[in-house]
Amino acid sequence: MAKLDESLLNRLPPFSLLDRKQIREILDLATSQRFAEGATVYHEEEEATRFYLLLDGTVRALHITSEGEHVTALHVPAGQLFGIARAFGRSTYPATVEAAAEVIALWWPMDLWPQFVTRYEGFATETYRTVGQRLGEMQTRIVELSVLHVEQRVANTLLRLIDQTGRQAEGGTVIDFPITRQDLSDMTGTTLHTVSRLLSAWERQGIVESRRKQIMVRQPNRLTALSGPRPA
Amino acid sequence: MAKLDESLLNRLPPFSLLDRKQIREILDLATSQRFAEGATVYHEEEEATRFYLLLDGTVRALHITSEGEHVTALHVPAGQLFGIARAFGRSTYPATVEAAAEVIALWWPMDLWPQFVTRYEGFATETYRTVGQRLGEMQTRIVELSVLHVEQRVANTLLRLIDQTGRQAEGGTVIDFPITRQDLSDMTGTTLHTVSRLLSAWERQGIVESRRKQIMVRQPNRLTALSGPRPA
DNA sequence: CGATAACTTGACACAGCTCAACCTGGGTGG
DNA sequence: CCACCCAGGTTGAGCTGTGTCAAGTTATCG
């Protein structure tokens, strides 16, 4: 395998306080791996044997019910750690993770976790901050699911997606990984039919523009207007 | 203030590895405080200046929307830490916490957090485990809100409440803090009317028995039957 | 013994689900 | 390279679970 370049890590929060030698050390312990769109990185409840750093692409954490329904918990953008079960005292992964688009990730054996936490300054702090962020996102999901209507939830979700992973394009902002109506409905607790109807209606009004597996938001402010009461 | 007894702490997971002297040390730094039913311990977004240990009673973490709607995130049973914003890198509390019933808690200034984590063996590990548990509960909430019907969510919630804080009583298990229809609806993302109708129907069938602010489950197995598909 | 918070129940409306039938673009294999 | 296949998408029709509105009853507390 080609030697990994140090510039991959030194800008990322969990490693930003480290010197070249330490970064080198960490990279030499890492394995890099590519995942195709839709590929599963690991399954919920599986023994957590590795922790990952997402170098490129977007990854999706989801739960699959006994009925086979998919519930998407959150999306992880490039640059963040995931699969960090140890950070909250679990020995198994709390969710299934799959690649939303083609993905490049680094991973380390989980046995190294304790030494990363103790040896590398700032690593622990940053990972706990990440945990805090995810917790916050989940709380937002719960509140939204509890009090908002489907239309408002889908509007909010689209706004969040273009905010987190939006790419500027002619005429608007595009979600920069392939996303189906089904995916959106898994994120909002509704059906692909309802999402399809909403997107059709919004397209007629010029708010969004969508092709197969792609959504562009043209008028984010009008989505905001549909997204319901401002969060507290 | 009366000196606190060491037996308060030495059975609780975050402190179970400590010796008498350390426990004494910790207790001498603590302040004990009583909260009446319904009293607010702290508010969401408030500067996190203290962390708490719940000695007796049950506490509820909730979010209040701009519309004034209450969404209950989780219940914390006696013996657990709460308000541990620092454990996930936040400087403000992530939710509002109020006493579900009369509550006794200890608290410490948040400035002591770093020294608790470094100085006391097992404390860090246990708090991260707590964070992991809460994360798990929140995931369950999200999945339930996404795929289950109201009746199933209420059934699941009741089962969870009697499991976590149930007290055995003649003829069934009672939720051992005062709980209104409104409270239950805040936990399940529905209205007090629907909860009332469900409880009435269940009472007619002999599954539950409820007075004002009190619910007893007589036939948990029948609730389980109503609670929808088994979690994955 | 009011007053008020908690609870109940009916009537009705409608958001969003289900069922069904049908398009369509793009990838692939012959 | 083109025809076919099918995942992904659309749209209609109808139904129903739950919310909303409304009106009332019953515990509990000061």
Coordinates of C-alpha atoms (C1' of nucleotides) in Angstrom, one line a residue:
Chain A
M1 CA 0.0 0.0 0.0
A2 CA 1.2 3.5 -0.8
K3 CA 2.4 5.5 2.1
L4 CA -0.3 7.9 3.3
D5 CA 0.4 11.5 3.3
E6 CA 0.6 13.5 6.5
S7 CA -1.5 16.3 5.2
L8 CA -4.5 14.0 5.3
L9 CA -4.7 14.4 9.1
N10 CA -3.1 17.5 10.3
R11 CA -6.0 19.7 9.5
L12 CA -8.6 17.5 11.2
P13 CA -9.7 18.5 14.7
P14 CA -8.9 15.2 16.4
F15 CA -5.3 15.4 15.3
S16 CA -4.7 19.1 14.9
L17 CA -2.6 19.4 18.1
L18 CA -0.2 16.7 17.1
D19 CA 3.3 17.1 15.6
R20 CA 4.6 15.5 12.4
K21 CA 6.1 12.6 14.2
Q22 CA 2.9 11.7 15.9
I23 CA 0.9 12.0 12.8
R24 CA 3.3 9.7 11.0
E25 CA 3.0 7.2 13.8
I26 CA -0.8 7.3 13.5
L27 CA -0.8 7.0 9.8
D28 CA 1.6 4.0 9.9
L29 CA -0.9 2.2 12.1
A30 CA -3.8 3.0 9.8
T31 CA -5.3 1.0 7.0
S32 CA -7.1 2.8 4.2
Q33 CA -10.1 1.3 2.6
R34 CA -12.5 2.2 -0.2
F35 CA -16.2 1.5 0.0
A36 CA -18.5 1.6 -3.0
E37 CA -21.8 3.4 -2.9
G38 CA -24.2 1.5 -0.8
A39 CA -21.6 -0.8 0.7
T40 CA -21.9 -1.6 4.3
V41 CA -19.0 -0.7 6.6
Y42 CA -20.3 -2.5 9.6
H43 CA -23.5 -3.8 11.1
E44 CA -25.3 -2.8 14.3
E45 CA -24.6 -5.1 17.2
E46 CA -21.5 -6.4 15.6
E47 CA -18.4 -6.5 17.7
A48 CA -16.7 -3.2 17.4
T49 CA -13.2 -4.1 16.3
R50 CA -12.2 -1.0 14.4
F51 CA -12.7 2.7 14.5
Y52 CA -12.8 4.8 11.4
L53 CA -11.9 8.2 10.0
L54 CA -13.9 9.3 7.0
L55 CA -11.4 10.9 4.5
D56 CA -13.8 11.4 1.6
G57 CA -17.4 10.9 0.9
T58 CA -20.4 10.6 3.2
V59 CA -21.5 7.8 5.4
R60 CA -24.9 7.0 6.8
A61 CA -25.7 5.5 10.2
L62 CA -29.0 3.6 10.2
H63 CA -31.1 1.0 12.0
I64 CA -32.9 -1.8 10.4
T65 CA -36.1 -3.0 12.1
S66 CA -37.2 -6.6 12.3
E67 CA -39.7 -5.7 9.6
G68 CA -36.9 -4.7 7.4
E69 CA -37.6 -1.0 7.5
H70 CA -34.7 1.4 7.4
V71 CA -34.4 4.3 9.8
T72 CA -31.5 6.6 9.1
A73 CA -30.1 8.1 12.3
L74 CA -27.6 10.6 10.8
H75 CA -25.0 11.4 8.1
V76 CA -21.4 11.7 8.8
P77 CA -19.5 14.2 6.6
A78 CA -15.8 13.8 5.5
G79 CA -13.2 14.5 8.2
Q80 CA -15.1 13.0 11.1
L81 CA -14.5 9.9 13.1
F82 CA -17.1 7.1 13.2
G83 CA -17.4 3.7 14.7
I84 CA -16.1 5.1 18.0
A85 CA -18.1 2.7 20.2
R86 CA -15.4 2.7 22.8
A87 CA -15.9 6.5 23.4
F88 CA -19.1 5.7 25.1
G89 CA -18.3 2.4 26.7
R90 CA -19.8 0.0 24.2
S91 CA -18.2 -3.1 22.8
T92 CA -20.5 -3.3 19.8
Y93 CA -21.4 -0.8 17.2
P94 CA -24.6 1.0 18.0
A95 CA -25.8 1.4 14.4
T96 CA -25.2 0.0 10.9
V97 CA -23.0 2.2 8.7
E98 CA -23.1 2.3 5.0
A99 CA -21.5 4.5 2.3
A100 CA -23.9 7.1 0.9
A101 CA -21.5 7.6 -2.0
E102 CA -18.1 6.2 -2.8
V103 CA -16.1 6.6 0.3
I104 CA -12.4 6.5 1.4
A105 CA -11.8 5.8 5.1
L106 CA -8.9 5.0 7.4
W107 CA -9.3 2.5 10.2
W108 CA -7.4 1.4 13.2
P109 CA -7.9 -1.7 15.4
M110 CA -10.0 -0.8 18.4
D111 CA -7.3 -2.1 20.6
L112 CA -5.4 1.0 19.9
W113 CA -8.2 3.2 21.2
P114 CA -7.0 3.5 24.8
Q115 CA -3.5 4.5 23.6
F116 CA -5.0 7.1 21.2
V117 CA -7.0 8.6 24.0
T118 CA -4.1 8.8 26.5
R119 CA -1.2 9.4 24.2
Y120 CA -2.5 12.0 21.7
E121 CA -3.3 15.4 23.0
G122 CA -6.7 16.7 22.0
F123 CA -7.9 13.4 20.6
A124 CA -10.1 12.5 23.5
T125 CA -11.5 16.0 23.8
E126 CA -12.4 16.1 20.2
T127 CA -14.0 12.7 20.1
Y128 CA -16.2 13.6 23.0
R129 CA -17.1 16.8 21.2
T130 CA -18.1 14.7 18.3
V131 CA -20.2 12.5 20.5
G132 CA -21.9 15.6 21.9
Q133 CA -22.7 16.8 18.4
R134 CA -24.3 13.5 17.4
L135 CA -26.3 13.6 20.6
G136 CA -27.5 17.0 19.7
E137 CA -28.5 15.9 16.2
M138 CA -30.4 13.0 17.6
Q139 CA -32.3 15.3 20.0
T140 CA -33.2 17.5 17.1
R141 CA -34.5 14.4 15.3
I142 CA -36.6 13.4 18.3
V143 CA -38.1 16.8 18.7
E144 CA -38.9 17.1 15.0
L145 CA -40.5 13.7 14.8
S146 CA -42.6 14.5 17.9
V147 CA -44.0 17.9 16.9
L148 CA -43.6 18.6 13.2
H149 CA -45.6 17.5 10.2
V150 CA -44.1 15.4 7.4
E151 CA -43.7 18.4 5.1
Q152 CA -41.9 20.4 7.7
R153 CA -39.6 17.4 8.5
V154 CA -38.7 16.9 4.9
A155 CA -38.0 20.6 4.5
N156 CA -35.8 20.7 7.5
T157 CA -33.9 17.6 6.4
L158 CA -33.2 19.0 3.0
L159 CA -32.0 22.2 4.5
R160 CA -29.7 20.3 6.8
L161 CA -28.3 18.2 4.0
I162 CA -27.4 21.2 1.8
D163 CA -25.9 22.8 4.8
Q164 CA -23.8 19.9 5.8
T165 CA -22.8 18.5 2.4
G166 CA -24.1 21.0 -0.1
R167 CA -22.1 21.7 -3.3
Q168 CA -22.8 25.0 -5.1
A169 CA -24.1 24.5 -8.7
E170 CA -25.7 26.6 -11.4
G171 CA -29.0 27.7 -10.1
G172 CA -28.8 26.3 -6.6
T173 CA -27.2 24.0 -4.1
V174 CA -26.9 20.3 -4.8
I175 CA -26.7 17.5 -2.3
D176 CA -23.4 16.0 -3.2
F177 CA -24.2 12.4 -2.8
P178 CA -26.8 10.3 -4.6
I179 CA -30.1 10.4 -2.7
T180 CA -33.3 8.7 -3.5
R181 CA -36.9 9.5 -2.4
Q182 CA -36.7 6.3 -0.3
D183 CA -33.5 7.6 1.4
L184 CA -35.2 10.9 2.3
S185 CA -38.3 9.0 3.6
D186 CA -36.0 6.9 5.8
M187 CA -34.6 10.0 7.3
T188 CA -37.9 11.6 8.0
G189 CA -40.1 8.7 9.1
T190 CA -42.4 8.8 6.1
T191 CA -43.0 7.0 2.8
L192 CA -41.3 7.4 -0.5
H193 CA -44.7 8.3 -2.0
T194 CA -45.2 11.2 0.3
V195 CA -41.6 12.5 -0.4
S196 CA -42.2 12.1 -4.1
R197 CA -45.4 14.1 -3.9
L198 CA -43.7 16.9 -1.9
L199 CA -40.8 17.1 -4.2
S200 CA -43.1 17.3 -7.2
A201 CA -45.1 20.0 -5.7
W202 CA -41.9 22.0 -4.7
E203 CA -40.5 21.5 -8.2
R204 CA -43.7 23.0 -9.7
Q205 CA -43.2 26.0 -7.5
G206 CA -39.5 26.3 -8.5
I207 CA -38.2 25.7 -4.9
V208 CA -36.2 22.6 -5.8
E209 CA -35.2 20.8 -9.0
S210 CA -34.6 17.0 -8.9
R211 CA -33.4 14.3 -11.2
R212 CA -33.0 10.7 -10.4
K213 CA -31.0 10.3 -7.2
Q214 CA -30.2 14.0 -7.2
I215 CA -31.8 17.0 -5.5
M216 CA -30.9 20.7 -6.0
V217 CA -32.4 23.3 -3.8
R218 CA -33.0 26.6 -5.7
Q219 CA -34.8 28.6 -3.0
P220 CA -33.6 27.6 0.4
N221 CA -35.5 30.5 2.0
R222 CA -38.8 29.2 0.8
L223 CA -38.0 25.8 2.3
T224 CA -37.2 27.5 5.5
A225 CA -40.7 29.1 5.4
L226 CA -42.2 25.6 5.1
S227 CA -40.0 24.1 7.8
G228 CA -42.3 25.0 10.7
P229 CA -41.6 26.9 13.9
R230 CA -38.1 28.0 14.6
P231 CA -36.3 25.7 17.0
A232 CA -36.3 27.1 20.5
Chain B
M1 CA -25.6 20.8 56.7
A2 CA -25.4 17.3 58.1
K3 CA -22.4 15.3 57.0
L4 CA -23.3 13.0 54.2
D5 CA -22.9 9.3 54.7
E6 CA -20.3 7.3 52.7
S7 CA -22.8 4.5 52.0
L8 CA -24.6 6.9 49.7
L9 CA -21.9 6.5 47.1
N10 CA -19.9 3.4 47.4
R11 CA -22.5 1.1 45.8
L12 CA -22.9 3.4 42.7
P13 CA -21.0 2.4 39.6
P14 CA -19.2 5.7 39.0
F15 CA -17.7 5.4 42.5
S16 CA -17.6 1.7 43.1
L17 CA -13.8 1.4 42.6
L18 CA -12.9 4.1 45.1
D19 CA -11.8 3.7 48.7
R20 CA -13.3 5.3 51.8
K21 CA -10.9 8.2 51.8
Q22 CA -11.7 9.1 48.3
I23 CA -15.5 8.8 48.8
R24 CA -15.2 11.0 51.9
E25 CA -13.2 13.6 49.8
I26 CA -15.9 13.5 47.1
L27 CA -18.7 13.9 49.6
D28 CA -17.1 16.8 51.3
L29 CA -17.0 18.6 48.0
A30 CA -20.7 17.9 47.3
T31 CA -23.8 19.9 48.0
S32 CA -27.0 18.1 48.5
Q33 CA -30.2 19.7 47.3
R34 CA -33.9 18.8 47.3
F35 CA -36.3 19.5 44.4
A36 CA -40.0 19.5 44.7
E37 CA -42.1 17.6 42.1
G38 CA -42.1 19.6 38.9
A39 CA -39.2 21.8 39.9
T40 CA -36.7 22.7 37.3
V41 CA -33.1 21.7 38.0
Y42 CA -31.7 23.6 35.0
H43 CA -32.6 24.8 31.6
E44 CA -31.5 23.8 28.2
E45 CA -28.7 26.1 26.8
E46 CA -27.9 27.4 30.2
E47 CA -24.2 27.5 31.2
A48 CA -23.4 24.1 32.6
T49 CA -21.9 25.1 36.0
R50 CA -22.7 21.9 37.9
F51 CA -23.0 18.2 37.5
Y52 CA -25.4 16.1 39.5
L53 CA -25.9 12.7 41.0
L54 CA -29.5 11.7 41.5
L55 CA -29.7 10.1 45.0
D56 CA -33.5 9.6 45.1
G57 CA -36.4 10.1 42.8
T58 CA -36.6 10.4 39.1
V59 CA -35.7 13.2 36.9
R60 CA -36.9 14.0 33.4
A61 CA -34.9 15.6 30.5
L62 CA -37.0 17.5 28.1
H63 CA -37.0 20.1 25.3
I64 CA -39.4 22.9 25.0
T65 CA -40.2 24.2 21.5
S66 CA -40.8 27.7 20.5
E67 CA -44.4 26.9 20.4
G68 CA -44.3 25.8 24.0
E69 CA -44.7 22.1 23.3
H70 CA -42.9 19.8 25.6
V71 CA -40.9 16.9 24.3
T72 CA -39.5 14.5 26.9
A73 CA -36.2 13.0 25.8
L74 CA -35.6 10.5 28.7
H75 CA -36.0 9.7 32.4
V76 CA -33.1 9.3 34.7
P77 CA -33.5 6.8 37.5
A78 CA -31.9 7.2 41.0
G79 CA -28.2 6.4 41.2
Q80 CA -27.2 8.0 37.9
L81 CA -25.3 11.1 37.0
F82 CA -26.9 13.8 35.0
G83 CA -26.0 17.3 33.8
I84 CA -22.7 15.9 32.7
A85 CA -22.3 18.2 29.7
R86 CA -18.6 18.2 29.9
A87 CA -18.5 14.5 29.2
F88 CA -19.3 15.3 25.7
G89 CA -17.5 18.5 25.2
R90 CA -20.4 20.9 25.8
S91 CA -20.3 24.0 27.9
T92 CA -24.1 24.3 28.1
Y93 CA -26.8 21.8 29.2
P94 CA -28.3 20.0 26.2
A95 CA -31.8 19.7 27.7
T96 CA -34.0 21.1 30.4
V97 CA -34.2 18.8 33.5
E98 CA -37.0 18.7 36.0
A99 CA -38.0 16.6 38.9
A100 CA -40.6 14.0 38.0
A101 CA -41.2 13.5 41.7
E102 CA -39.6 14.8 44.8
V103 CA -35.9 14.4 44.3
I104 CA -32.7 14.5 46.3
A105 CA -29.5 15.1 44.3
L106 CA -25.9 15.9 45.0
W107 CA -24.0 18.4 42.9
W108 CA -20.5 19.5 42.3
P109 CA -19.2 22.6 40.6
M110 CA -18.3 21.7 37.0
D111 CA -14.8 23.0 37.5
L112 CA -14.2 19.8 39.5
W113 CA -15.1 17.7 36.4
P114 CA -11.5 17.4 35.0
Q115 CA -10.2 16.3 38.4
F116 CA -12.9 13.7 38.9
V117 CA -12.2 12.2 35.5
T118 CA -8.4 12.0 36.0
R119 CA -8.2 11.4 39.8
Y120 CA -10.9 8.8 40.4
E121 CA -10.5 5.4 38.9
G122 CA -13.5 4.1 37.0
F123 CA -15.3 7.5 37.1
A124 CA -14.5 8.3 33.5
T125 CA -15.4 4.9 32.2
E126 CA -18.7 4.8 34.0
T127 CA -19.8 8.2 32.8
Y128 CA -19.0 7.3 29.2
R129 CA -21.0 4.2 29.6
T130 CA -23.9 6.3 30.9
V131 CA -23.5 8.5 27.8
G132 CA -23.6 5.4 25.7
Q133 CA -26.8 4.2 27.3
R134 CA -28.6 7.5 26.8
L135 CA -27.5 7.5 23.2
G136 CA -29.0 4.0 22.9
E137 CA -32.2 5.2 24.4
M138 CA -32.4 8.1 22.1
Q139 CA -31.9 5.8 19.1
T140 CA -34.7 3.6 20.2
R141 CA -36.9 6.7 20.5
I142 CA -36.1 7.7 17.0
V143 CA -36.8 4.3 15.5
E144 CA -40.0 4.1 17.4
L145 CA -41.2 7.5 16.4
S146 CA -40.3 6.7 12.8
V147 CA -42.0 3.3 12.3
L148 CA -44.5 2.7 15.1
H149 CA -48.1 3.8 15.5
V150 CA -49.1 5.8 18.5
E151 CA -50.7 2.9 20.3
Q152 CA -47.5 0.9 20.0
R153 CA -45.3 3.8 21.1
V154 CA -47.4 4.3 24.2
A155 CA -47.4 0.6 25.0
N156 CA -43.6 0.5 24.6
T157 CA -43.2 3.6 26.8
L158 CA -45.3 2.2 29.6
L159 CA -43.4 -1.1 29.5
R160 CA -40.1 0.8 29.7
L161 CA -41.3 2.9 32.6
I162 CA -42.4 0.0 34.7
D163 CA -39.2 -1.8 33.8
Q164 CA -37.0 1.2 34.8
T165 CA -38.9 2.6 37.8
G166 CA -41.6 0.1 38.5
R167 CA -42.8 -0.7 42.0
Q168 CA -44.6 -3.9 42.7
A169 CA -48.1 -3.4 44.1
E170 CA -51.2 -5.4 44.7
G171 CA -52.5 -6.5 41.3
G172 CA -49.6 -5.2 39.2
T173 CA -46.7 -2.9 38.8
V174 CA -47.0 0.8 39.4
I175 CA -45.0 3.6 37.9
D176 CA -43.5 5.1 41.0
F177 CA -43.7 8.7 40.2
P178 CA -46.8 10.8 39.4
I179 CA -47.4 10.8 35.7
T180 CA -50.2 12.5 33.8
R181 CA -51.7 11.7 30.4
Q182 CA -50.0 14.8 29.2
D183 CA -46.6 13.5 30.4
L184 CA -47.1 10.3 28.5
S185 CA -48.1 12.2 25.4
D186 CA -44.9 14.3 25.7
M187 CA -42.9 11.1 25.8
T188 CA -44.6 9.6 22.8
G189 CA -45.2 12.5 20.5
T190 CA -48.9 12.4 20.6
T191 CA -51.8 14.3 22.4
L192 CA -53.2 13.8 25.9
H193 CA -56.5 13.0 24.3
T194 CA -55.2 10.0 22.4
V195 CA -53.4 8.7 25.5
S196 CA -56.5 9.1 27.5
R197 CA -58.5 7.1 25.0
L198 CA -55.9 4.4 24.9
L199 CA -55.7 4.1 28.7
S200 CA -59.5 4.0 28.9
A201 CA -59.6 1.2 26.3
W202 CA -56.9 -0.7 28.1
E203 CA -58.6 -0.3 31.4
R204 CA -61.8 -1.7 30.0
Q205 CA -59.8 -4.8 28.9
G206 CA -58.1 -5.1 32.4
I207 CA -54.6 -4.5 31.0
V208 CA -54.0 -1.4 33.1
E209 CA -55.6 0.4 36.0
S210 CA -55.1 4.1 36.4
R211 CA -56.0 6.9 38.8
R212 CA -55.2 10.5 38.6
K213 CA -51.4 10.8 38.1
Q214 CA -50.9 7.1 38.6
I215 CA -50.8 4.1 36.3
M216 CA -50.6 0.5 37.2
V217 CA -49.9 -2.2 34.6
R218 CA -51.8 -5.4 35.4
Q219 CA -50.9 -7.5 32.3
P220 CA -47.6 -6.5 30.9
N221 CA -47.6 -9.4 28.4
R222 CA -50.8 -8.0 26.8
L223 CA -49.1 -4.6 26.4
T224 CA -46.1 -6.4 24.8
A225 CA -48.5 -7.9 22.3
L226 CA -49.7 -4.4 21.4
S227 CA -46.2 -2.9 21.3
G228 CA -45.5 -3.8 17.7
P229 CA -42.7 -5.7 16.0
R230 CA -39.9 -6.8 18.3
P231 CA -36.8 -4.5 18.0
A232 CA -34.3 -5.9 15.6
Chain C
dC1 C1' -66.3 24.4 49.4
dG2 C1' -64.9 26.7 45.5
dA3 C1' -61.3 26.6 42.2
dT4 C1' -58.6 24.4 39.2
dA5 C1' -55.8 20.7 37.3
dA6 C1' -56.5 16.2 35.5
dC7 C1' -59.1 13.4 32.9
dT8 C1' -62.9 11.7 29.6
dT9 C1' -65.6 11.3 25.6
dG10 C1' -68.0 12.5 21.3
dA11 C1' -68.0 14.4 16.7
dC12 C1' -65.5 15.6 12.9
dA13 C1' -61.7 16.6 9.6
dC14 C1' -57.8 15.7 7.2
dA15 C1' -52.7 14.5 6.7
dG16 C1' -50.5 11.0 5.2
dC17 C1' -50.6 6.0 4.5
dT18 C1' -51.8 2.0 1.5
dC19 C1' -52.8 0.0 -2.8
dA20 C1' -52.4 0.2 -7.5
dA21 C1' -51.0 1.2 -11.9
dC22 C1' -48.0 3.3 -14.5
dC23 C1' -43.8 5.9 -16.4
dT24 C1' -38.6 6.5 -17.5
dG25 C1' -33.7 6.9 -17.7
dG26 C1' -29.6 4.6 -17.5
dG27 C1' -26.8 0.7 -17.1
dT28 C1' -25.6 -3.8 -19.0
dG29 C1' -25.0 -7.9 -21.5
dG30 C1' -25.7 -10.2 -25.8
Chain D
dC1 C1' -24.2 -0.5 -29.8
dC2 C1' -28.7 -1.1 -29.0
dA3 C1' -32.5 -3.4 -26.8
dC4 C1' -34.1 -4.7 -22.7
dC5 C1' -34.6 -4.6 -17.8
dC6 C1' -35.5 -2.7 -13.6
dA7 C1' -34.5 0.5 -9.8
dG8 C1' -36.2 4.7 -9.1
dG9 C1' -39.9 7.7 -9.7
dT10 C1' -44.9 9.5 -10.3
dT11 C1' -49.6 10.0 -9.6
dG12 C1' -54.4 8.7 -8.6
dA13 C1' -58.1 6.9 -5.4
dG14 C1' -59.6 5.7 -1.2
dC15 C1' -59.2 4.8 3.7
dT16 C1' -58.1 5.5 8.5
dG17 C1' -55.4 6.7 12.6
dT18 C1' -55.0 10.6 15.1
dG19 C1' -55.3 15.3 15.7
dT20 C1' -58.6 19.1 16.7
dC21 C1' -62.5 21.2 18.7
dA22 C1' -65.8 21.0 22.1
dA23 C1' -68.2 20.0 26.2
dG24 C1' -68.4 18.0 30.1
dT25 C1' -67.0 15.1 34.8
dT26 C1' -64.2 14.2 38.8
dA27 C1' -60.4 14.4 42.0
dT28 C1' -57.5 17.3 44.9
dC29 C1' -55.9 21.2 47.4
dG30 C1' -55.8 25.6 49.6

